[in-house]
Amino acid sequence: MTAALSIKNLRKIYDNRFEALRGISLEVQAGDFFAVLGPNGAGKSTTIGIISSLVRKTAGEVSVFGHNIDTDFSAAKQQLGIVPQEFNFSQFEKVRDIVLQQAGYYGLPRERAAAQADKYLQKLGLWDKRNTPARMLSGGMKRRLMIARALVHEPRILILDEPTAGVDIELRRSMWDFLREINAEGTTIILTTHYLEEAESLCRNVAIIDHGEIVQNTSMRALLKRLNKEVFVFDTTSTLAAAPSLHGHEVVLVDEHSFEVEVEKGQSLNGLFEQLSGQGVEIVSMRNKANRLEELFVSLVNAKREGGEHGV
Amino acid sequence: MESKAQWVALATIVRKEIKRFSRIWVQTLLPPVITMSLYFVIFGKLIGSRVGTMDGISYMQFVVPGLIMMAVLTNSYSNVVSSFFSAKFQRSIEELLVSPTPNVIILLGYCAGGMARGLCVGALVTAVALVFTDIQVHSWPLTISIIVLTSLFFSLAGFINAVFANTFDDISIVPTFVLTPLTYLGGVFYSINLLPDFWRFVSQLNPILHMVGAFRYGLLGTGGEHVAWAFAGLMVFTGILFAASLYLLQTGKRLRA
């Protein structure tokens, strides 16, 4: 089966000699919900820029559903919908006009363009704002406008670069639901995000990029399986002078009413509570310190930088 | 992209451009009409009545073609340079660059927008001119083709300026320091026959002089010694600017990282 997106040995060296991509290769299958993770400056946006032709590559090949972006750019671009990180529409134009124009650039006849534009403006909750100049929209609405614009020609792949950055929780959740819906309808989705919870919740497969190289390319499930350590924060009723001594655990005192405990995969929490009870420490609440994926992400990136193993 | 889809893309760009300058007509259409009306009143009527004739025609008739041409070329240029640079500045040009629209369609679309504004202002200025004097068109084909070609030429020049511009200052440098002096010294208000030999020779290096001369000949049938050369030169230089503009788009100069 032809991959939805195929990237081979992609390299990018900018005019200032900065090497943003060092020969990355990647395949995303049709229908996938794929996450591209990486710290700032890792090369995520450069990769999307090359796919969308806004950045000229130094070397390598990119194909979209088998259409090479160099030799068959028109067919390749027809398959793509791009939602960039920064707002890139005319602030003075009306919402509906922006979406209609984008449909026109993809060759959709006026009547079909209008039907498509109206459909996505309604789906994304922008119908009431259709005649409002884009500059009058809130940040969340502007993001939704960019999604409506990217979908108006019904692309087979939707690429979103940090789509929920700066969006409130409620809107983020509704955006997730919408993305799940269009993915279920068959659109392949590639997402870059800083919110690792977002990737964990939405994506089936993941690639982690750092310093222009792929650090990991695997399924989300396999990635999470590799996580073997979590940190829990315990809150106590009594005042603590020092961190409790717990056999087999690393313990750090946070303040006089809370401490952190590192728990390895397979270690019993019952044993931990028994030790705490034995020392007369009464626990009133307990929570996971950080997003598990975030910990894994940091350790993978650090391991690569130190030239060590990728395992955690 | 199929040819039908390309037509749709072209029509979309042109419609967007016309909508843009129509939306802000107080900034785009009205000022040149007011300015040119003042030129007609002051130079044509008040001063012109004392000047008498110029190259064998009344001074009012002499300045009309030049002022129409001046309005067309400055507005064609301004429309493309400001619209394309704004799109670059706001990054809305990326909407087009990520789409399958071919570069030649993007270029034609922006130029058609510039020409639409230039010719629209030209028509308005002509209407105002008719209040002050009669115009008997000597050659419609020549008049139309010269004005259309000139409009295209300056639209392309505006496009190239917009591609290289980094700031809003950069888009006003050429109109202020190049276009305006060349226009004022381009035989709009006086005949170069009034000049000493040396300055007459220097004036002949000014392309706008030949465009105005050819247009004046098309409109009034006077001063047509170099019309064929002017027409051929305009065709050649328009072709060169078109190729240069397309090259800039193909290579992504200042547009793609």
XYZ file of C-alpha atoms in Angstrom:
569
model
C 0.000 0.000 0.000
C 1.272 3.511 -0.841
C 2.210 5.518 2.221
C 0.277 8.708 2.812
C 3.550 10.486 3.419
C 7.010 9.224 2.619
C 10.138 11.165 3.543
C 13.563 9.881 2.559
C 16.919 11.279 3.713
C 15.542 14.778 4.046
C 18.180 17.411 4.698
C 17.938 21.134 5.146
C 20.824 23.538 5.575
C 19.733 27.169 5.818
C 21.673 30.022 4.234
C 23.291 30.766 7.601
C 24.744 27.185 7.496
C 22.416 25.966 10.244
C 21.624 22.316 9.591
C 17.976 21.965 10.575
C 17.443 18.449 9.216
C 20.157 15.804 9.030
C 18.735 13.197 6.696
C 15.459 12.170 8.300
C 13.344 9.353 6.896
C 9.755 8.743 7.857
C 6.632 6.985 6.617
C 3.076 7.734 7.662
C 0.430 5.253 6.602
C -2.952 6.263 5.207
C -5.550 6.805 7.918
C -2.971 7.227 10.665
C -3.058 9.801 13.429
C 0.631 10.588 13.692
C 2.475 12.797 16.178
C 5.754 14.550 15.507
C 7.299 15.596 18.783
C 10.439 17.504 19.541
C 11.814 20.442 21.487
C 11.906 23.936 20.000
C 14.288 24.099 17.044
C 14.270 20.317 16.591
C 13.236 20.526 12.941
C 9.484 19.858 13.119
C 8.363 23.069 11.436
C 11.145 22.823 8.864
C 9.885 19.351 7.943
C 6.330 20.655 7.566
C 7.659 23.659 5.645
C 9.360 21.364 3.133
C 6.287 19.160 2.738
C 4.156 22.240 2.089
C 6.815 23.766 -0.205
C 7.339 26.877 1.914
C 10.878 25.728 2.674
C 13.271 24.547 -0.017
C 14.995 21.295 0.884
C 18.736 20.767 0.504
C 18.430 17.063 -0.296
C 16.076 14.121 -0.013
C 12.686 13.089 -1.312
C 9.136 13.700 -0.181
C 6.105 11.938 -1.628
C 2.457 12.414 -0.771
C 0.353 9.391 -1.654
C 3.051 8.462 -4.168
C 3.236 11.924 -5.751
C 6.711 13.410 -5.552
C 6.594 17.039 -4.392
C 9.296 17.998 -6.931
C 8.124 16.239 -10.053
C 4.392 15.997 -9.420
C 3.831 18.987 -7.159
C 0.304 19.760 -8.267
C -1.060 16.299 -7.457
C 0.953 16.192 -4.222
C -0.403 19.553 -3.059
C -3.987 18.577 -3.852
C -3.686 15.869 -1.177
C -2.403 18.216 1.510
C -4.074 20.533 3.967
C -1.726 22.615 6.092
C -2.499 24.342 9.384
C 0.595 26.377 10.259
C 1.717 27.453 13.690
C 1.410 31.197 13.030
C -1.706 32.931 11.746
C -1.151 33.434 8.034
C -4.326 34.905 6.628
C -5.199 38.458 5.717
C -6.457 40.125 8.886
C -8.665 42.461 6.857
C -10.651 39.867 4.953
C -13.874 38.315 6.089
C -13.836 34.784 7.472
C -15.913 33.253 4.680
C -13.911 35.044 1.982
C -10.659 33.585 3.338
C -12.016 30.040 3.143
C -13.636 30.640 -0.258
C -10.410 32.014 -1.705
C -8.448 29.012 -0.518
C -10.965 26.747 -2.265
C -10.437 28.793 -5.429
C -6.666 28.351 -5.241
C -7.286 24.600 -5.334
C -9.463 25.008 -8.409
C -12.853 24.357 -6.798
C -15.627 25.949 -8.863
C -17.428 28.799 -7.076
C -20.579 26.867 -6.234
C -18.753 23.875 -4.787
C -16.335 26.163 -2.985
C -19.238 27.957 -1.306
C -20.826 24.672 -0.213
C -17.525 23.385 1.180
C -16.716 26.641 2.933
C -20.133 26.782 4.579
C -19.867 23.145 5.643
C -16.564 23.617 7.471
C -17.475 27.002 8.922
C -20.527 25.363 10.478
C -18.589 22.297 11.660
C -15.971 24.442 13.321
C -18.423 26.821 14.963
C -17.544 29.836 12.818
C -20.808 30.200 10.945
C -21.985 33.165 13.025
C -18.669 34.903 12.335
C -18.617 34.261 8.598
C -18.932 37.949 7.698
C -16.574 39.178 10.405
C -13.097 40.428 9.432
C -10.510 37.905 10.613
C -8.767 40.425 12.871
C -11.900 40.597 15.049
C -11.769 36.873 15.938
C -10.435 35.484 19.194
C -7.234 33.395 19.140
C -9.165 30.129 19.297
C -11.445 31.165 16.464
C -8.459 32.112 14.326
C -7.041 28.620 14.859
C -10.355 27.076 13.831
C -10.448 29.323 10.795
C -7.085 27.945 9.707
C -8.409 24.394 10.105
C -11.537 25.209 8.055
C -9.341 26.790 5.394
C -7.037 23.749 5.288
C -9.959 21.337 4.919
C -12.012 23.211 2.337
C -10.579 21.242 -0.604
C -10.995 17.947 1.312
C -7.323 16.915 1.508
C -6.388 13.306 2.264
C -3.700 14.450 4.710
C -4.102 17.215 7.248
C -0.885 18.497 8.799
C -1.234 20.636 11.901
C 1.706 22.498 13.395
C 0.989 23.146 17.085
C -2.767 23.562 16.478
C -3.792 24.016 20.098
C -1.036 26.377 21.209
C -2.616 29.117 23.306
C -6.078 27.572 23.106
C -8.133 27.148 26.301
C -8.882 23.659 27.626
C -12.513 23.527 26.539
C -11.712 24.579 23.014
C -8.742 22.228 22.893
C -10.983 19.294 23.823
C -13.561 20.229 21.177
C -10.770 20.530 18.620
C -9.548 17.066 19.593
C -13.046 15.670 19.082
C -13.224 17.278 15.665
C -9.819 15.892 14.647
C -10.801 12.412 15.863
C -13.985 12.690 13.794
C -12.266 13.590 10.533
C -9.585 10.965 11.178
C -12.343 8.367 11.620
C -13.747 9.510 8.267
C -10.430 8.626 6.633
C -8.265 11.757 6.730
C -4.669 11.037 7.690
C -3.587 13.463 10.393
C -0.055 14.517 11.234
C 0.306 16.682 14.288
C 3.192 18.474 15.907
C 2.575 19.535 19.440
C 4.202 20.633 22.652
C 1.336 19.166 24.650
C 2.461 15.599 25.092
C -0.867 14.764 26.667
C -2.389 15.744 23.323
C -0.173 13.330 21.421
C -0.854 10.577 23.951
C -4.583 11.118 23.747
C -4.915 11.436 19.965
C -2.095 9.726 18.134
C -1.449 6.106 17.284
C 2.108 6.537 16.054
C 4.825 8.948 16.934
C 8.181 10.247 15.751
C 10.440 12.233 18.034
C 12.821 14.671 16.359
C 15.750 16.345 18.022
C 18.538 18.341 16.436
C 17.295 17.427 12.974
C 17.363 13.679 13.567
C 14.674 11.127 14.331
C 15.253 9.919 17.869
C 12.271 7.561 17.940
C 9.735 6.361 15.411
C 7.290 3.912 16.869
C 3.726 3.379 18.012
C 2.483 5.419 20.944
C 1.655 2.204 22.787
C 5.186 0.836 22.352
C 6.633 4.131 23.440
C 4.569 4.254 26.608
C 5.475 0.638 27.400
C 9.062 1.724 27.717
C 8.184 3.969 30.561
C 9.270 2.198 33.738
C 9.386 4.921 36.320
C 6.890 7.402 37.751
C 7.089 10.027 40.465
C 4.208 10.433 42.917
C 3.619 13.378 45.218
C 2.183 12.555 48.661
C 0.484 15.106 50.933
C 0.441 14.482 54.680
C -1.588 15.736 57.654
C 1.360 15.808 60.024
C 4.328 18.119 59.753
C 7.478 16.494 58.340
C 10.923 17.457 59.557
C 12.626 15.203 56.993
C 11.667 12.954 54.126
C 10.485 9.506 55.294
C 12.976 6.717 54.690
C 11.371 4.190 52.326
C 13.230 1.011 51.432
C 13.634 0.593 47.637
C 12.442 4.124 46.806
C 14.093 7.447 46.260
C 12.310 10.068 48.377
C 12.583 13.875 48.207
C 11.021 16.276 50.696
C 9.084 19.007 48.889
C 7.879 20.972 51.952
C 6.771 20.180 55.486
C 3.512 18.638 54.262
C 4.542 16.859 51.057
C 7.220 14.625 49.584
C 7.951 12.891 46.277
C 8.525 9.167 45.838
C 9.961 7.470 42.743
C 8.169 4.198 41.950
C 9.586 1.763 39.407
C 7.394 -0.368 37.171
C 6.385 -3.534 39.046
C 6.987 -2.105 42.490
C 4.043 -2.557 44.852
C 2.275 0.530 46.129
C 0.897 -1.564 49.039
C 4.435 -2.057 50.356
C 4.999 1.656 50.109
C 1.880 2.457 52.125
C 2.795 -0.200 54.721
C 6.171 1.474 55.248
C 4.539 4.912 55.554
C 1.951 3.604 58.069
C 4.745 1.951 60.032
C 6.449 5.332 60.359
C 3.187 7.020 61.402
C 2.927 9.138 58.267
C -0.721 9.727 57.398
C -1.382 10.360 53.702
C -4.328 12.551 52.708
C -3.767 12.716 48.963
C -1.510 11.430 46.240
C -0.946 12.509 42.615
C 1.249 11.808 39.627
C 3.941 14.471 39.479
C 4.280 14.895 35.702
C 2.901 13.711 32.459
C 4.410 10.261 31.924
C 5.033 10.892 28.284
C 6.786 14.121 29.080
C 9.260 12.283 31.292
C 9.856 9.723 28.598
C 10.291 12.415 25.988
C 12.871 14.297 28.029
C 14.818 11.135 28.780
C 14.838 10.064 25.118
C 16.066 13.435 23.950
C 18.707 13.579 26.692
C 19.846 10.033 25.962
C 20.342 10.910 22.299
C 22.259 14.076 23.147
C 24.548 12.166 25.497
C 25.002 9.442 22.883
C 23.593 6.845 25.277
C 20.860 4.245 25.038
C 17.341 5.249 24.137
C 15.780 3.222 26.941
C 14.512 4.793 30.103
C -3.527 21.318 -12.086
C -6.022 21.096 -14.927
C -6.536 24.138 -17.109
C -10.104 24.638 -15.854
C -8.863 24.624 -12.265
C -6.145 27.101 -13.251
C -8.805 29.465 -14.586
C -10.676 29.167 -11.308
C -7.483 29.987 -9.382
C -6.763 32.959 -11.659
C -10.314 34.278 -11.319
C -10.058 33.893 -7.535
C -6.884 35.989 -7.329
C -8.260 38.663 -9.659
C -11.570 38.825 -7.762
C -9.695 39.112 -4.463
C -7.512 41.923 -5.821
C -10.432 43.885 -7.256
C -12.338 43.439 -4.000
C -9.317 44.706 -2.081
C -8.894 47.992 -3.937
C -12.663 48.526 -4.198
C -13.054 48.024 -0.433
C -10.572 50.836 0.224
C -11.679 53.053 -2.694
C -11.153 56.193 -0.612
C -7.439 55.344 -0.556
C -7.126 53.826 -4.011
C -9.585 55.329 -6.504
C -10.524 58.730 -5.157
C -7.118 60.401 -4.558
C -5.803 60.049 -8.147
C -9.083 61.419 -9.511
C -8.882 64.472 -7.222
C -5.166 65.018 -7.964
C -5.676 64.756 -11.715
C -8.695 67.078 -11.566
C -6.465 69.666 -9.879
C -3.829 69.183 -12.597
C -6.498 69.757 -15.252
C -7.742 72.913 -13.535
C -4.338 74.407 -12.696
C -2.073 73.301 -15.545
C -4.641 72.734 -18.237
C -7.113 75.548 -17.636
C -5.430 78.337 -15.661
C -1.785 78.115 -16.755
C -2.557 76.308 -20.007
C -4.616 79.208 -21.348
C -1.504 81.406 -21.078
C 0.864 78.789 -22.518
C -0.994 78.595 -25.820
C 0.013 75.572 -27.909
C 2.512 72.789 -27.378
C 3.707 70.738 -30.376
C 0.902 72.266 -32.394
C -2.011 71.414 -30.041
C -3.664 73.268 -27.156
C -1.866 72.845 -23.856
C -4.928 71.240 -22.279
C -5.025 68.621 -25.025
C -1.274 68.135 -24.659
C -1.407 67.309 -20.930
C -4.487 65.039 -21.015
C -2.751 61.903 -22.425
C 0.211 62.357 -20.090
C -1.978 62.718 -17.026
C -4.057 59.673 -17.947
C -0.859 57.700 -18.483
C 0.581 58.973 -15.202
C -2.526 57.833 -13.321
C -2.503 54.411 -14.973
C 1.159 53.623 -14.399
C 1.368 54.836 -10.793
C -1.806 53.005 -9.794
C -0.869 49.772 -11.543
C 2.469 49.852 -9.765
C 1.043 50.838 -6.368
C -1.639 48.183 -6.410
C 0.678 45.245 -6.991
C 3.509 46.447 -4.777
C 1.251 47.155 -1.806
C -1.018 44.137 -2.209
C 1.757 41.594 -2.749
C 3.963 43.066 -0.031
C 1.041 43.088 2.431
C 0.383 39.442 1.604
C 4.065 38.726 2.217
C 4.092 40.772 5.417
C 0.956 39.100 6.837
C 2.159 35.762 5.447
C -1.171 35.286 3.676
C 0.870 34.716 0.507
C 1.481 31.242 1.991
C -2.155 30.432 1.183
C -1.176 30.609 -2.469
C 2.284 29.120 -2.150
C 1.042 25.912 -0.491
C -1.711 25.482 -3.063
C -1.267 23.799 -6.457
C -1.744 27.147 -8.217
C 1.126 27.455 -10.746
C 3.497 30.396 -10.350
C 2.502 31.851 -13.702
C -1.132 32.038 -12.526
C -0.092 33.782 -9.306
C 1.858 36.335 -11.336
C -0.919 36.855 -13.880
C -3.480 37.190 -11.095
C -1.599 39.933 -9.271
C -0.797 41.739 -12.538
C -4.439 41.553 -13.617
C -5.387 43.115 -10.274
C -2.865 45.920 -10.802
C -4.081 46.464 -14.346
C -7.701 46.499 -13.202
C -6.965 49.314 -10.765
C -4.689 51.189 -13.175
C -7.199 51.054 -16.009
C -10.113 51.815 -13.713
C -8.348 54.975 -12.472
C -7.386 55.755 -16.094
C -11.038 55.558 -17.118
C -12.084 57.831 -14.239
C -9.380 60.383 -15.094
C -10.449 60.268 -18.754
C -14.021 60.958 -17.685
C -12.821 63.987 -15.694
C -10.699 65.132 -18.675
C -13.799 65.086 -20.876
C -15.264 67.804 -18.665
C -12.405 70.112 -19.679
C -11.758 69.181 -23.292
C -12.886 67.036 -26.217
C -10.912 63.911 -27.003
C -11.091 62.472 -30.521
C -9.294 59.143 -30.455
C -6.910 58.874 -33.402
C -6.323 55.097 -33.154
C -8.259 52.901 -30.771
C -6.061 49.790 -31.244
C -2.859 51.720 -30.553
C -4.346 53.656 -27.631
C -5.735 50.535 -25.974
C -2.671 48.386 -26.568
C -0.239 51.032 -25.296
C -2.235 51.714 -22.144
C -2.727 47.988 -21.432
C 0.948 47.184 -22.038
C 2.082 50.108 -19.889
C -0.224 48.993 -17.134
C 1.143 45.438 -17.348
C 4.730 46.715 -17.413
C 4.285 48.716 -14.200
C 2.321 45.949 -12.527
C 5.278 43.641 -13.133
C 7.688 46.277 -11.864
C 5.563 46.624 -8.722
C 5.629 42.861 -8.270
C 9.434 42.739 -8.406
C 9.649 45.619 -5.922
C 7.304 43.749 -3.559
C 9.346 40.552 -3.757
C 12.544 42.355 -2.726
C 10.935 44.678 -0.162
C 11.517 43.931 3.504
C 9.684 46.868 5.044
C 6.861 49.223 4.084
C 9.540 51.887 3.480
C 10.988 49.710 0.733
C 7.763 49.809 -1.250
C 7.669 53.607 -1.330
C 11.313 54.174 -2.338
C 10.867 53.340 -6.027
C 7.612 55.315 -6.506
C 9.049 58.351 -4.711
C 12.596 58.452 -5.996
C 12.313 56.779 -9.397
C 8.777 56.700 -10.722
C 7.698 60.245 -9.832
C 10.799 62.021 -11.236
C 10.725 59.910 -14.415
C 7.027 60.670 -14.868
C 7.385 64.426 -14.316
C 10.383 64.496 -16.670
C 8.661 62.150 -19.108
C 6.958 64.692 -21.345
C 3.705 64.815 -19.409
C 3.726 68.604 -18.939
C 6.116 69.797 -21.650
C 7.495 68.820 -25.016
C 11.156 67.799 -25.024
C 11.507 69.960 -28.144
C 11.706 72.865 -25.694
C 14.905 71.465 -24.204
C 18.530 72.036 -25.280
C 20.047 69.192 -27.328
C 21.859 67.562 -24.416
C 18.792 67.412 -22.142
C 16.656 66.321 -25.058
C 19.042 63.392 -25.555
C 18.985 62.574 -21.804
C 15.183 62.748 -21.798
C 15.032 60.219 -24.592
C 16.603 57.645 -22.261
C 13.517 57.914 -20.075
C 11.152 55.050 -21.032
C 8.102 56.899 -19.708
C 8.663 59.640 -22.306
C 8.167 57.074 -25.085
C 5.125 55.508 -23.445
C 3.492 58.920 -23.042
C 4.488 59.875 -26.597
C 2.986 56.708 -28.086
C -0.190 57.111 -26.060
C -0.486 60.760 -27.078
C -0.115 59.734 -30.704
C -2.775 57.024 -30.316
C -5.120 59.505 -28.719
C -4.439 62.708 -30.708
C -2.429 61.604 -33.735
C 0.464 64.005 -33.038
C 4.142 63.358 -32.292
C 4.153 59.824 -33.643
C 7.725 59.698 -35.018
C 8.901 56.926 -32.670
C 5.667 55.045 -31.985
C 6.795 51.774 -33.563
C 10.017 51.813 -31.545
C 8.175 52.732 -28.371
C 5.695 49.915 -28.897
C 8.392 47.344 -29.687
C 10.520 48.482 -26.745
C 7.574 48.253 -24.390
C 6.817 44.734 -25.610
C 10.426 43.620 -25.139
C 10.839 45.153 -21.675
C 7.471 43.836 -20.536
C 8.608 40.379 -21.666
C 11.869 40.771 -19.733
C 10.067 41.866 -16.553
C 7.593 39.009 -16.907
C 10.412 36.464 -17.214
C 12.257 38.013 -14.259
C 9.127 37.974 -12.089
C 8.406 34.371 -12.957
C 12.008 33.448 -12.192
C 11.677 35.053 -8.738
C 8.543 33.034 -8.050
C 10.040 29.779 -9.350
C 13.154 30.139 -7.226
C 11.139 31.322 -4.236
C 13.409 34.318 -3.727
C 12.391 36.120 -0.502
C 9.242 33.980 -0.421
C 10.381 30.487 0.530
C 13.037 29.777 3.167
